[in-house]
mmCIF file of C-alpha atoms in Angstrom:
data_model
loop_
_atom_site.group_PDB
_atom_site.id
_atom_site.type_symbol
_atom_site.label_atom_id
_atom_site.label_comp_id
_atom_site.label_asym_id
_atom_site.label_seq_id
_atom_site.Cartn_x
_atom_site.Cartn_y
_atom_site.Cartn_z
ATOM 1 C CA MET A 4 4.550 68.228 -15.017
ATOM 2 C CA THR A 5 7.762 69.249 -13.333
ATOM 3 C CA ASP A 6 10.771 66.969 -13.059
ATOM 4 C CA ASP A 7 10.229 66.528 -9.318
ATOM 5 C CA VAL A 8 6.616 65.449 -9.760
ATOM 6 C CA ARG A 9 7.625 63.131 -12.613
ATOM 7 C CA ASN A 10 10.292 61.499 -10.443
ATOM 8 C CA ILE A 11 7.826 61.018 -7.608
ATOM 9 C CA VAL A 12 5.272 59.424 -9.929
ATOM 10 C CA LEU A 13 7.863 57.137 -11.481
ATOM 11 C CA GLY A 14 9.107 56.155 -8.017
ATOM 12 C CA VAL A 15 5.569 55.275 -6.897
ATOM 13 C CA ILE A 16 4.998 53.237 -10.049
ATOM 14 C CA ALA A 17 8.312 51.407 -9.641
ATOM 15 C CA ALA A 18 7.526 50.662 -5.999
ATOM 16 C CA GLY A 19 4.100 49.349 -6.989
ATOM 17 C CA VAL A 20 5.556 47.142 -9.717
ATOM 18 C CA SER A 21 8.223 45.792 -7.353
ATOM 19 C CA ALA A 22 5.647 45.059 -4.659
ATOM 20 C CA THR A 23 3.405 43.298 -7.169
ATOM 21 C CA LEU A 24 6.255 41.182 -8.531
ATOM 22 C CA GLY A 25 7.335 40.289 -4.998
ATOM 23 C CA TRP A 26 3.794 39.270 -4.081
ATOM 24 C CA LEU A 27 3.478 37.169 -7.226
ATOM 25 C CA ALA A 28 6.821 35.465 -6.519
ATOM 26 C CA ARG A 29 5.885 34.703 -2.910
ATOM 27 C CA THR A 30 2.491 33.391 -3.989
ATOM 28 C CA TYR A 31 4.085 31.156 -6.626
ATOM 29 C CA LEU A 32 6.597 29.740 -4.146
ATOM 30 C CA TRP A 33 3.883 29.199 -1.512
ATOM 31 C CA ARG A 34 1.652 27.371 -3.996
ATOM 32 C CA ARG A 35 4.559 25.292 -5.268
ATOM 33 C CA ARG A 36 5.485 24.284 -1.727
ATOM 34 C CA LEU A 37 1.837 23.481 -0.958
ATOM 35 C CA ARG A 38 1.536 21.278 -4.061
ATOM 36 C CA ARG A 39 4.684 19.386 -3.111
ATOM 37 C CA LYS A 40 3.392 18.915 0.432
ATOM 38 C CA GLN A 41 0.000 17.734 -0.823
ATOM 39 C CA ALA A 42 1.669 15.275 -3.202
ATOM 40 C CA PHE A 43 3.916 13.848 -0.483
ATOM 41 C CA PHE A 44 1.022 13.246 1.880
ATOM 42 C CA GLY A 45 -1.434 12.243 -0.847
ATOM 43 C CA LEU A 46 -3.761 15.066 0.176
ATOM 44 C CA PRO A 47 -4.942 17.158 -2.783
ATOM 45 C CA GLY A 48 -7.278 20.029 -1.992
ATOM 46 C CA ASN A 49 -10.694 19.025 -0.563
ATOM 47 C CA SER A 50 -9.715 15.350 -0.425
ATOM 48 C CA GLU A 51 -10.585 13.067 2.471
ATOM 49 C CA CYS A 52 -8.178 10.980 4.515
ATOM 50 C CA LEU A 53 -8.446 8.592 7.438
ATOM 51 C CA LEU A 54 -7.146 9.074 10.966
ATOM 52 C CA VAL A 55 -7.172 5.609 12.533
ATOM 53 C CA VAL A 56 -7.265 5.910 16.309
ATOM 54 C CA ASN A 57 -5.916 3.255 18.643
ATOM 55 C CA ARG A 58 -6.951 2.393 22.196
ATOM 56 C CA ASP A 59 -4.691 2.662 25.213
ATOM 57 C CA ALA A 60 -3.817 -0.851 26.358
ATOM 58 C CA GLY A 61 -5.272 -1.708 29.758
ATOM 59 C CA THR A 62 -8.021 0.927 29.657
ATOM 60 C CA ASP A 63 -11.692 0.789 28.837
ATOM 61 C CA GLY A 64 -11.668 2.198 25.315
ATOM 62 C CA ALA A 65 -9.696 5.338 26.204
ATOM 63 C CA VAL A 66 -7.152 7.034 23.957
ATOM 64 C CA HIS A 67 -3.849 7.886 25.617
ATOM 65 C CA ARG A 68 -3.245 11.626 25.933
ATOM 66 C CA HIS A 69 -0.004 11.445 23.943
ATOM 67 C CA ASP A 70 -1.886 9.744 21.115
ATOM 68 C CA VAL A 71 -4.443 12.560 21.286
ATOM 69 C CA PHE A 72 -1.595 15.066 20.925
ATOM 70 C CA ALA A 73 -0.322 13.114 17.906
ATOM 71 C CA LEU A 74 -3.775 13.224 16.321
ATOM 72 C CA LEU A 75 -3.982 16.982 16.905
ATOM 73 C CA GLU A 76 -0.653 17.559 15.165
ATOM 74 C CA LEU A 77 -1.722 15.404 12.228
ATOM 75 C CA SER A 78 -5.088 17.192 12.056
ATOM 76 C CA ALA A 79 -3.293 20.543 11.752
ATOM 77 C CA LEU A 80 -1.110 19.137 8.966
ATOM 78 C CA ILE A 81 -4.168 17.836 7.112
ATOM 79 C CA LYS A 82 -5.865 21.220 7.427
ATOM 80 C CA ASP A 83 -2.751 22.942 6.035
ATOM 81 C CA CYS A 84 -3.108 20.750 2.942
ATOM 82 C CA SER A 85 -6.755 21.910 2.538
ATOM 83 C CA ALA A 86 -7.938 18.319 3.093
ATOM 84 C CA HIS A 87 -10.432 16.767 5.494
ATOM 85 C CA ALA A 88 -9.976 13.995 8.055
ATOM 86 C CA ARG A 89 -12.365 11.209 8.902
ATOM 87 C CA ILE A 90 -11.623 9.723 12.314
ATOM 88 C CA LEU A 91 -12.189 5.983 12.757
ATOM 89 C CA SER A 92 -11.513 3.599 15.592
ATOM 90 C CA HIS A 93 -8.989 0.897 14.735
ATOM 91 C CA ASP A 94 -11.536 -1.891 15.297
ATOM 92 C CA LEU A 95 -14.077 -0.307 12.940
ATOM 93 C CA THR A 96 -11.763 0.200 9.967
ATOM 94 C CA GLN A 97 -12.602 -2.626 7.585
ATOM 95 C CA GLN A 98 -11.492 -1.494 4.157
ATOM 96 C CA GLY A 99 -8.522 -1.718 1.860
ATOM 97 C CA PHE A 100 -5.742 0.825 1.548
ATOM 98 C CA GLY A 101 -4.556 3.080 -1.255
ATOM 99 C CA GLU A 102 -7.797 4.815 -2.164
ATOM 100 C CA ARG A 103 -7.356 7.483 0.525
ATOM 101 C CA THR A 104 -4.373 8.594 2.565
ATOM 102 C CA GLU A 105 -4.330 6.939 5.979
ATOM 103 C CA PHE A 106 -2.620 7.971 9.195
ATOM 104 C CA CYS A 107 -2.469 5.009 11.574
ATOM 105 C CA VAL A 108 -1.436 5.772 15.169
ATOM 106 C CA GLY A 109 -0.258 3.145 17.644
ATOM 107 C CA GLY A 110 1.485 -0.219 17.725
ATOM 108 C CA PRO A 111 -0.087 -3.601 16.982
ATOM 109 C CA GLY A 112 -0.974 -4.159 20.641
ATOM 110 C CA SER A 113 -3.391 -1.234 20.652
ATOM 111 C CA ASN A 114 -4.244 -0.866 16.968
ATOM 112 C CA ARG A 115 -5.519 -3.781 14.887
ATOM 113 C CA ARG A 116 -5.126 -1.760 11.720
ATOM 114 C CA THR A 117 -1.424 -1.321 12.409
ATOM 115 C CA ALA A 118 -1.126 -5.060 13.031
ATOM 116 C CA ALA A 119 -2.721 -5.738 9.632
ATOM 117 C CA HIS A 120 -0.401 -3.286 7.854
ATOM 118 C CA LEU A 121 2.674 -4.809 9.496
ATOM 119 C CA THR A 122 1.646 -8.296 8.381
ATOM 120 C CA THR A 123 0.830 -7.227 4.822
ATOM 121 C CA LEU A 124 3.350 -4.506 4.078
ATOM 122 C CA LEU A 125 6.196 -4.961 6.583
ATOM 123 C CA PRO A 126 6.699 -8.710 7.080
ATOM 124 C CA GLY A 127 10.235 -8.165 8.348
ATOM 125 C CA VAL A 128 8.997 -6.436 11.514
ATOM 126 C CA ARG A 129 8.104 -8.363 14.665
ATOM 127 C CA ILE A 130 6.828 -6.627 17.809
ATOM 128 C CA THR A 131 6.253 -8.332 21.148
ATOM 129 C CA THR A 132 2.672 -7.486 22.157
ATOM 130 C CA GLY A 133 2.087 -9.765 25.148
ATOM 131 C CA PRO A 134 0.811 -8.185 28.403
ATOM 132 C CA GLU A 135 3.436 -9.889 30.569
ATOM 133 C CA PRO A 136 6.022 -7.487 32.020
ATOM 134 C CA GLY A 137 9.659 -8.162 31.281
ATOM 135 C CA PRO A 138 12.598 -7.004 29.182
ATOM 136 C CA GLU A 139 11.026 -8.215 25.929
ATOM 137 C CA ARG A 140 7.758 -6.350 26.327
ATOM 138 C CA ALA A 141 7.138 -4.131 23.254
ATOM 139 C CA ALA A 142 10.551 -5.117 21.828
ATOM 140 C CA PHE A 143 11.137 -4.585 18.088
ATOM 141 C CA GLN A 144 12.696 -7.227 15.858
ATOM 142 C CA ILE A 145 13.568 -5.725 12.455
ATOM 143 C CA GLY A 146 15.391 -8.174 10.285
ATOM 144 C CA SER A 147 18.264 -9.416 12.432
ATOM 145 C CA GLU A 148 18.306 -6.368 14.740
ATOM 146 C CA HIS A 149 16.646 -6.274 18.159
ATOM 147 C CA TYR A 150 15.466 -3.148 19.993
ATOM 148 C CA ARG A 151 14.232 -3.305 23.569
ATOM 149 C CA LEU A 152 12.193 -0.747 25.439
ATOM 150 C CA GLU A 153 13.871 1.164 28.262
ATOM 151 C CA ARG A 154 10.914 3.070 29.663
ATOM 152 C CA GLY A 155 11.564 6.788 29.934
ATOM 153 C CA VAL A 156 15.193 6.393 28.813
ATOM 154 C CA SER A 157 15.403 4.880 25.343
ATOM 155 C CA GLU A 158 12.232 4.119 23.392
ATOM 156 C CA HIS A 159 11.739 3.330 19.724
ATOM 157 C CA VAL A 160 9.126 4.059 17.094
ATOM 158 C CA LEU A 161 8.702 3.192 13.432
ATOM 159 C CA LEU A 162 7.699 6.022 11.114
ATOM 160 C CA ALA A 163 6.638 4.620 7.764
ATOM 161 C CA ARG A 164 5.212 5.904 4.508
ATOM 162 C CA LEU A 165 3.913 2.940 2.535
ATOM 163 C CA LYS A 166 2.355 2.642 -0.903
ATOM 164 C CA GLY A 167 0.762 -0.414 -2.419
ATOM 165 C CA GLY A 168 1.132 0.813 -6.008
ATOM 166 C CA GLN A 169 2.283 3.711 -8.159
ATOM 167 C CA ASP A 170 -1.085 5.511 -8.207
ATOM 168 C CA SER A 171 -2.235 4.622 -4.696
ATOM 169 C CA ARG A 172 -2.424 7.010 -1.767
ATOM 170 C CA PRO A 173 0.092 6.435 1.042
ATOM 171 C CA VAL A 174 -0.374 4.874 4.457
ATOM 172 C CA PHE A 175 1.542 6.561 7.278
ATOM 173 C CA LEU A 176 2.339 4.418 10.305
ATOM 174 C CA PHE A 177 3.316 5.740 13.731
ATOM 175 C CA CYS A 178 4.150 2.484 15.461
ATOM 176 C CA GLY A 179 5.856 3.070 18.791
ATOM 177 C CA GLN A 180 6.766 1.164 21.914
ATOM 178 C CA ARG A 181 4.836 3.718 23.992
ATOM 179 C CA ALA A 182 2.231 6.392 23.271
ATOM 180 C CA ILE A 183 4.734 9.191 23.769
ATOM 181 C CA THR A 184 6.833 7.769 20.931
ATOM 182 C CA ASN A 185 3.814 7.958 18.599
ATOM 183 C CA GLN A 186 3.589 11.666 19.350
ATOM 184 C CA ALA A 187 7.339 12.030 18.800
ATOM 185 C CA ALA A 188 7.064 10.347 15.372
ATOM 186 C CA SER A 189 4.135 12.535 14.287
ATOM 187 C CA ARG A 190 6.048 15.641 15.338
ATOM 188 C CA TYR A 191 9.150 14.424 13.503
ATOM 189 C CA LEU A 192 7.103 13.919 10.329
ATOM 190 C CA VAL A 193 5.511 17.365 10.522
ATOM 191 C CA ARG A 194 8.861 19.083 11.093
ATOM 192 C CA ASN A 195 10.899 17.108 8.546
ATOM 193 C CA HIS A 196 8.494 16.320 5.716
ATOM 194 C CA GLU A 197 10.339 18.567 3.241
ATOM 195 C CA LYS A 198 13.638 16.813 3.952
ATOM 196 C CA LEU A 199 11.931 13.408 3.676
ATOM 197 C CA LEU A 200 10.357 14.422 0.363
ATOM 198 C CA ARG A 201 13.728 15.428 -1.087
ATOM 199 C CA ARG A 202 15.302 12.160 0.007
ATOM 200 C CA HIS A 203 12.562 9.619 -0.700
ATOM 201 C CA ARG A 204 10.381 11.426 -3.272
ATOM 202 C CA ASP A 205 7.254 9.319 -3.840
ATOM 203 C CA ASN A 206 8.799 6.056 -2.632
ATOM 204 C CA SER A 207 7.914 4.024 0.421
ATOM 205 C CA PHE A 208 10.203 4.337 3.430
ATOM 206 C CA VAL A 209 10.473 3.001 6.976
ATOM 207 C CA LEU A 210 12.498 4.962 9.527
ATOM 208 C CA LEU A 211 13.486 3.782 12.981
ATOM 209 C CA LEU A 212 13.548 6.628 15.498
ATOM 210 C CA LYS A 213 14.713 6.663 19.102
ATOM 211 C CA VAL A 214 13.091 8.918 21.685
ATOM 212 C CA VAL A 215 15.740 9.906 24.221
ATOM 213 C CA ASN A 216 15.011 10.447 27.917
ATOM 214 C CA SER A 217 11.291 11.064 27.516
ATOM 215 C CA GLN A 218 10.871 11.252 31.285
ATOM 216 C CA SER A 219 12.748 14.562 31.161
ATOM 217 C CA TYR A 220 12.350 15.826 27.597
ATOM 218 C CA GLY A 221 8.983 14.397 26.600
ATOM 219 C CA PRO A 222 8.624 13.724 22.841
ATOM 220 C CA ASP A 223 11.030 16.476 21.760
ATOM 221 C CA VAL A 224 14.436 14.746 21.629
ATOM 222 C CA VAL A 225 14.404 12.260 18.753
ATOM 223 C CA GLU A 226 17.308 10.523 17.039
ATOM 224 C CA LEU A 227 17.162 8.853 13.644
ATOM 225 C CA ILE A 228 18.586 5.356 14.100
ATOM 226 C CA GLY A 229 18.366 4.626 10.407
ATOM 227 C CA ASP A 230 16.401 3.786 7.290
ATOM 228 C CA VAL A 231 15.220 0.184 7.786
ATOM 229 C CA THR A 232 13.009 -0.003 4.699
ATOM 230 C CA ARG A 233 14.712 -2.990 3.112
ATOM 231 C CA ALA A 234 14.840 -5.073 6.300
ATOM 232 C CA ALA A 235 11.253 -4.195 7.235
ATOM 233 C CA GLN A 236 9.887 -5.126 3.804
ATOM 234 C CA THR A 237 11.815 -8.387 3.561
ATOM 235 C CA ALA A 238 10.006 -11.411 4.927
ATOM 236 C CA PRO A 239 12.155 -13.822 6.971
ATOM 237 C CA GLY A 240 13.821 -16.342 4.696
ATOM 238 C CA ARG A 241 13.407 -14.242 1.546
ATOM 239 C CA PRO A 242 16.319 -12.564 -0.246
ATOM 240 C CA GLY A 243 14.662 -9.256 -1.064
ATOM 241 C CA PRO A 244 11.822 -6.879 -0.209
ATOM 242 C CA VAL A 245 8.270 -7.952 -0.959
ATOM 243 C CA LEU A 246 7.168 -4.362 -1.629
ATOM 244 C CA ARG A 247 9.250 -2.015 -3.724
ATOM 245 C CA VAL A 248 7.873 1.108 -5.280
ATOM 246 C CA THR A 249 9.903 3.330 -7.568
ATOM 247 C CA GLY A 250 9.028 6.921 -8.109
#
């Protein structure tokens, strides 16, 4: 074997080894990221979760199109985690929480399941659900802070990850003043889950988001008002949160 042939063979072998090591490194990083994502959402491979669907207020059992878009985004996320979704109507979901991950879309006026979770897990949150029009319709009261709905201009939504115990699966709430804010919150979660994981780890959190000028920008322009976990978990008249999970 001449020197030229030997150099060519060694170059091919080195290229093959480098390609193999690069593939192994990329595969390791991809699997590590997938495991972290699955852990954050409580969706190990081949597990089942619940998508709890609300009903558009004032319609005959219909689901608002923006809520449908939110469900589609969540379905894609669930598929990425190699899990499976079971879709249930909010008025047919009569079971506890923590055994399976749950994604609950819609405010208490259109989703009874959300109303139950707010009462049980977030006693510091009050939402006006009456049908009467007026400035207080769909207003949020979180602790001592008040947030009104300005339709198409400034609208709010709660994005929450809640756990009832250390080993329980999380409940994700998308509780908005309008359907378009539910879609905005689901999109925010999908885009920012890695950042949320680094900040909150396996703990519960409640974020208040503001959707800006939805009449022009749709669900795409979202501002984080703040982390309202402590206020949302603290019942009126009590000094501290009623649910606190440490990771």
